[in-house]
Short mmCIF file of C-alpha atoms and ligand atoms in Angstrom, two decimals:
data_model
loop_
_atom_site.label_atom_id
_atom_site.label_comp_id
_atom_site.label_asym_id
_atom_site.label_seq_id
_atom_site.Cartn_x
_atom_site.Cartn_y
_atom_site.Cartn_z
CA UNK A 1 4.57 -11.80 -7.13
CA UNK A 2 5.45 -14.11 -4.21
CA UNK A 3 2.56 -16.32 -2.81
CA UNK A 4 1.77 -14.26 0.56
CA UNK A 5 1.09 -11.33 -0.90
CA UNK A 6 -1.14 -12.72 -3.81
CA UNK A 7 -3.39 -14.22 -0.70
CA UNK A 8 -3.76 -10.95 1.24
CA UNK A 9 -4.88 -9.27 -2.16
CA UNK A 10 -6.90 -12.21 -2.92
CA UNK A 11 -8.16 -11.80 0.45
CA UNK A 12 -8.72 -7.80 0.16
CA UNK A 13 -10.94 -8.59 -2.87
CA UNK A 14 -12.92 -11.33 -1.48
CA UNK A 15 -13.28 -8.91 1.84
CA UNK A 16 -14.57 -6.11 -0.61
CA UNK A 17 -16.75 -8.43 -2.27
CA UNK A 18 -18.35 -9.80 0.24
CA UNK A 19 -19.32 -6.10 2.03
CA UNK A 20 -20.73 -5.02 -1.38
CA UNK A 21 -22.70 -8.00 -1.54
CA UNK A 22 -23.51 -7.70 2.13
CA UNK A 23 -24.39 -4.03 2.07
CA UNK A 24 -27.40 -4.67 -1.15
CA UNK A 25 -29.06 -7.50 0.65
CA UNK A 26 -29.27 -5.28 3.65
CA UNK A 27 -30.33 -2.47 1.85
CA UNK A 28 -32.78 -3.82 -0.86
CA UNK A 29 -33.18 -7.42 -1.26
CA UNK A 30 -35.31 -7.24 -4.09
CA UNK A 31 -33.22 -5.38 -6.59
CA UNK A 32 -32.36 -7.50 -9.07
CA UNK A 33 -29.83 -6.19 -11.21
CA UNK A 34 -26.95 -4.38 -9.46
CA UNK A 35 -24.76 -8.08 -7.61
CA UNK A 36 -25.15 -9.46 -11.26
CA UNK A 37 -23.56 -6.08 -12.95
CA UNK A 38 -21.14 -5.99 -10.79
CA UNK A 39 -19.77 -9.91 -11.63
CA UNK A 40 -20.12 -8.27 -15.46
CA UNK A 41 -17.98 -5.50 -14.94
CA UNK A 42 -15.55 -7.91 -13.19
CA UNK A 43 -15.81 -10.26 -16.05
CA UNK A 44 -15.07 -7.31 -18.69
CA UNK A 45 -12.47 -5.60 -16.27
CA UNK A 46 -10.28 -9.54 -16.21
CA UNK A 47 -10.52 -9.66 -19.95
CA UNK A 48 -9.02 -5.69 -20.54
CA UNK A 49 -6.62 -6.27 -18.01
CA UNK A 50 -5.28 -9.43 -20.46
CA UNK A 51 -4.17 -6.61 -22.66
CA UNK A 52 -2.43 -4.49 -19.89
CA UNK A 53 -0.53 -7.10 -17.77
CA UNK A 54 0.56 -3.54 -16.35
CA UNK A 55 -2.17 -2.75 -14.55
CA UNK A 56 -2.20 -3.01 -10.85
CA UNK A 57 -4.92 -6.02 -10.42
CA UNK A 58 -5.61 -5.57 -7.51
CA UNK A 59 -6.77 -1.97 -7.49
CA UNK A 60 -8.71 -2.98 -10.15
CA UNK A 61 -10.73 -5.69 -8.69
CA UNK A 62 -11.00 -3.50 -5.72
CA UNK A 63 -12.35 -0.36 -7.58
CA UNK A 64 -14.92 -2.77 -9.79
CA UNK A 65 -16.90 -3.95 -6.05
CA UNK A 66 -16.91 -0.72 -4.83
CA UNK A 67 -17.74 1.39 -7.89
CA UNK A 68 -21.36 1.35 -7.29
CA UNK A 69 -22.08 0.41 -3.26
CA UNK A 70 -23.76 4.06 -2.95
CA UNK A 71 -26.17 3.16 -6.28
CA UNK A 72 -29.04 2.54 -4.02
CA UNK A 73 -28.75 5.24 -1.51
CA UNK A 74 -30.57 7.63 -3.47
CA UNK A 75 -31.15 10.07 -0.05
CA UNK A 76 -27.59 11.79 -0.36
CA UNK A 77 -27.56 14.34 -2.36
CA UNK A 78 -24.17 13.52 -3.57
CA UNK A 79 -23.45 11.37 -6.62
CA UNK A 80 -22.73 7.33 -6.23
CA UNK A 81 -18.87 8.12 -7.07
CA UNK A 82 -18.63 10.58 -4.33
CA UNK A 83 -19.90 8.00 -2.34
CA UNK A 84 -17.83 5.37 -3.36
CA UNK A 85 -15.03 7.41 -2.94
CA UNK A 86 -15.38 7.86 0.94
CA UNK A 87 -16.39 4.41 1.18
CA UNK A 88 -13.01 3.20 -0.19
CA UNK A 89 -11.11 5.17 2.03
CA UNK A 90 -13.00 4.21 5.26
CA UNK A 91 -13.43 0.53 4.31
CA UNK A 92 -10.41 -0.60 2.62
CA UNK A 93 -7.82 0.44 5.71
CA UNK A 94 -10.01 -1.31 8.09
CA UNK A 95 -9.22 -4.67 6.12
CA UNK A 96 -5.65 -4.05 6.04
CA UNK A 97 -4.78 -2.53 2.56
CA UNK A 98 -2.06 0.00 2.50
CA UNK A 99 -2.66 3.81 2.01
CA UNK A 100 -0.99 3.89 -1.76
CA UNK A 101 -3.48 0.85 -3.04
CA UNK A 102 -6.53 2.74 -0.86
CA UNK A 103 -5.78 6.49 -3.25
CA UNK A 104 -5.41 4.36 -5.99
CA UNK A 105 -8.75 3.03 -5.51
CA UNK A 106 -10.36 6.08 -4.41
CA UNK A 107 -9.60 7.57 -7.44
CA UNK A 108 -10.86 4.59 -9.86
CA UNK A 109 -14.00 4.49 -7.97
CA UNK A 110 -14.84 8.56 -8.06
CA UNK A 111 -13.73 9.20 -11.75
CA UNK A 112 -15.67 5.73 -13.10
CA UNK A 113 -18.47 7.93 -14.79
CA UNK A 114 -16.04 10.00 -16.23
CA UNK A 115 -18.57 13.11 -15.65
CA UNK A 116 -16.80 15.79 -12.99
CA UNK A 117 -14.01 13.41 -12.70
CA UNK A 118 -11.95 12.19 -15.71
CA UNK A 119 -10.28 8.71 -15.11
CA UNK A 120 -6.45 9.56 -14.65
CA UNK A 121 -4.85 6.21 -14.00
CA UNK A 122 -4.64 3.07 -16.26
CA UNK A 123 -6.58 1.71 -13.70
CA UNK A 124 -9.32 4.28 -13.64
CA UNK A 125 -9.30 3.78 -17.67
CA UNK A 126 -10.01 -0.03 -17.44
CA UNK A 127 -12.79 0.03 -14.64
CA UNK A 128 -14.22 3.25 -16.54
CA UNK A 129 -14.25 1.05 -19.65
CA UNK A 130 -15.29 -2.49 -18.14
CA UNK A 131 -18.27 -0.44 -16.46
CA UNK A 132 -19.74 0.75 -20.05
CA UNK A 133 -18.84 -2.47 -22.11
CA UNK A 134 -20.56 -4.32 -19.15
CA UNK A 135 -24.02 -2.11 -19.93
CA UNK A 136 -23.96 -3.34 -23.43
CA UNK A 137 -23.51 -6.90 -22.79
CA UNK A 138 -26.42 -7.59 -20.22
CA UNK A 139 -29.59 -6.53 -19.42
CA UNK A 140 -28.76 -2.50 -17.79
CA UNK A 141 -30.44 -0.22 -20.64
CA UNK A 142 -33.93 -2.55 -20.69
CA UNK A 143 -33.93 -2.57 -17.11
CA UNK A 144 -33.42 1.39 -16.94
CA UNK A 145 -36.29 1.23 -19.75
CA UNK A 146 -38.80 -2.01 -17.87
CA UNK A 147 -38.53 -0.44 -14.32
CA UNK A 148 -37.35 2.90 -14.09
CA UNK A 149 -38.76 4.35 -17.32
CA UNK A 150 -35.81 6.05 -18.03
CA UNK A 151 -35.80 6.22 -21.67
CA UNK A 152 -33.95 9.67 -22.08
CA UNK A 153 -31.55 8.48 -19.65
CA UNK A 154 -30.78 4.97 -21.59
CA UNK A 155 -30.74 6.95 -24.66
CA UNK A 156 -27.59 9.41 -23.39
CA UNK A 157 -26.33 6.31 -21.79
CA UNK A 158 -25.47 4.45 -24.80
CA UNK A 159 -23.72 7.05 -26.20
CA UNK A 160 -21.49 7.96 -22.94
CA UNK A 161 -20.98 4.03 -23.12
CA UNK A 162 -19.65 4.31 -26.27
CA UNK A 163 -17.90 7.39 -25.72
CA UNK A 164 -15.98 5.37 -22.33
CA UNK A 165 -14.83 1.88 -24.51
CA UNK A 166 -12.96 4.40 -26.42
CA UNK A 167 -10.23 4.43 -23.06
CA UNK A 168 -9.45 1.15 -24.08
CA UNK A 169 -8.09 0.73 -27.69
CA UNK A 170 -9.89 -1.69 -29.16
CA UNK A 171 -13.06 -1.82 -27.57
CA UNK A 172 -15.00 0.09 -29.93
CA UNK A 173 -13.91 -1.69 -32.70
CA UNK A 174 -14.95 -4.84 -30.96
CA UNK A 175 -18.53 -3.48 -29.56
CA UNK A 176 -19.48 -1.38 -32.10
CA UNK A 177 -22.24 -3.76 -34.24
CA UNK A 178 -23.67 -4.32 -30.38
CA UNK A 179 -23.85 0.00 -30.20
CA UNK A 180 -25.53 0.14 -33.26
CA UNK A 181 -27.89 -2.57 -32.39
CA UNK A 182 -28.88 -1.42 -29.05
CA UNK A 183 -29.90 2.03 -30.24
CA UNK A 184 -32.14 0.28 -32.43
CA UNK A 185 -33.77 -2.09 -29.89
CA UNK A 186 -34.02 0.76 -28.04
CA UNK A 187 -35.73 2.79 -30.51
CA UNK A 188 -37.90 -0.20 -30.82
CA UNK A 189 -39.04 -1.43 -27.65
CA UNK A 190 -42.10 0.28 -26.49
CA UNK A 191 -42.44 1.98 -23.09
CA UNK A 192 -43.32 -0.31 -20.40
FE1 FE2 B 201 -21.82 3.65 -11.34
FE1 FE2 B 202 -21.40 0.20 -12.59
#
């Protein structure tokens, strides 16, 4: 890949990063979890990608800061992925990324809970994946249990977590000792 183009992607991302990050300190600057998953699912999504020097980076990198901008708006009716979806397509033309990349992100971002939408694209696969191996390497399931008393929730959670490393081949393999141990934390850890 010649040097200009790496810089305008590198650019795209560091655009898109900087709105997500933007958009939660406008909306709710005391929630404490969601700018540090995100940099986790990034982290996760960089070390899958190792094994798919394939994959299209840079809708990638896109897809993992826009997954989950709509997490907080919890007035629409519509799911965070729906959101995300029209997000992509009204904020990444207006920063100059082409129509192709824009789809291809749409599509990562809407199908990342793998719930109505199944992820399609090796793309959608790896953010899908990096979102649910990110849960089970920092601090999502006690904070779903400490704040939001969401113990049902964590409790399906881990298992459509575990269910969604399975895109990537490998991953289970690799996470499954934390799996077992987080259901019994879980199991464990009293409610708040
Ligand atoms: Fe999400
Ligand atoms: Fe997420």
């Amino acid at each position: 890949m010649d040097k200009e183009r790496l810089g305008a992607i590198n650019s795209a991302v560091e655009s898109t990063k900087e709105h997500f990050m933007r958009t939660f300190r406008k909306e709710n600057p005391l929630y404490r979890y969601i700018d540090r998953h995100v940099l986790e699912v990034e982290k996760w999504a960089i070390e899958i990608m190792k094994d798919f020097p394939q994959a299209n980076k840079n809708v990638v990198l896109l897809s993992v800061w826009l997954h989950d901008i709509g997490i907080l708006d919890r007035t629409k009716k519509d799911d965070h992925a729906v959101f995300a979806e029209s997000e992509a397509r009204r904020f990444l033309p207006k920063i100059g990324v082409d129509l192709e990349t824009t789809e291809k992100v749409a599509h990562c971002v809407r199908a990342h809970r793998n719930k109505d939408v199944a992820p399609e694209t090796l793309e959608a696969k790896i953010l899908t994946a990096a979102d649910s191996a990110s849960h089970m390497t920092d601090i999502n399931y006690i904070v779903h249990i400490r704040d939001d008393r969401l113990r049902d929730y964590v409790e399906g959670k881990i298992e459509r977590d575990y269910r969604d490393i399975g895109l990537i081949p490998g991953l289970r393999e690799k996470l499954a000792p934390l799996y077992v141990a987080w259901k019994e934390l879980i199991k464990a850890l009293p409610d708040p």
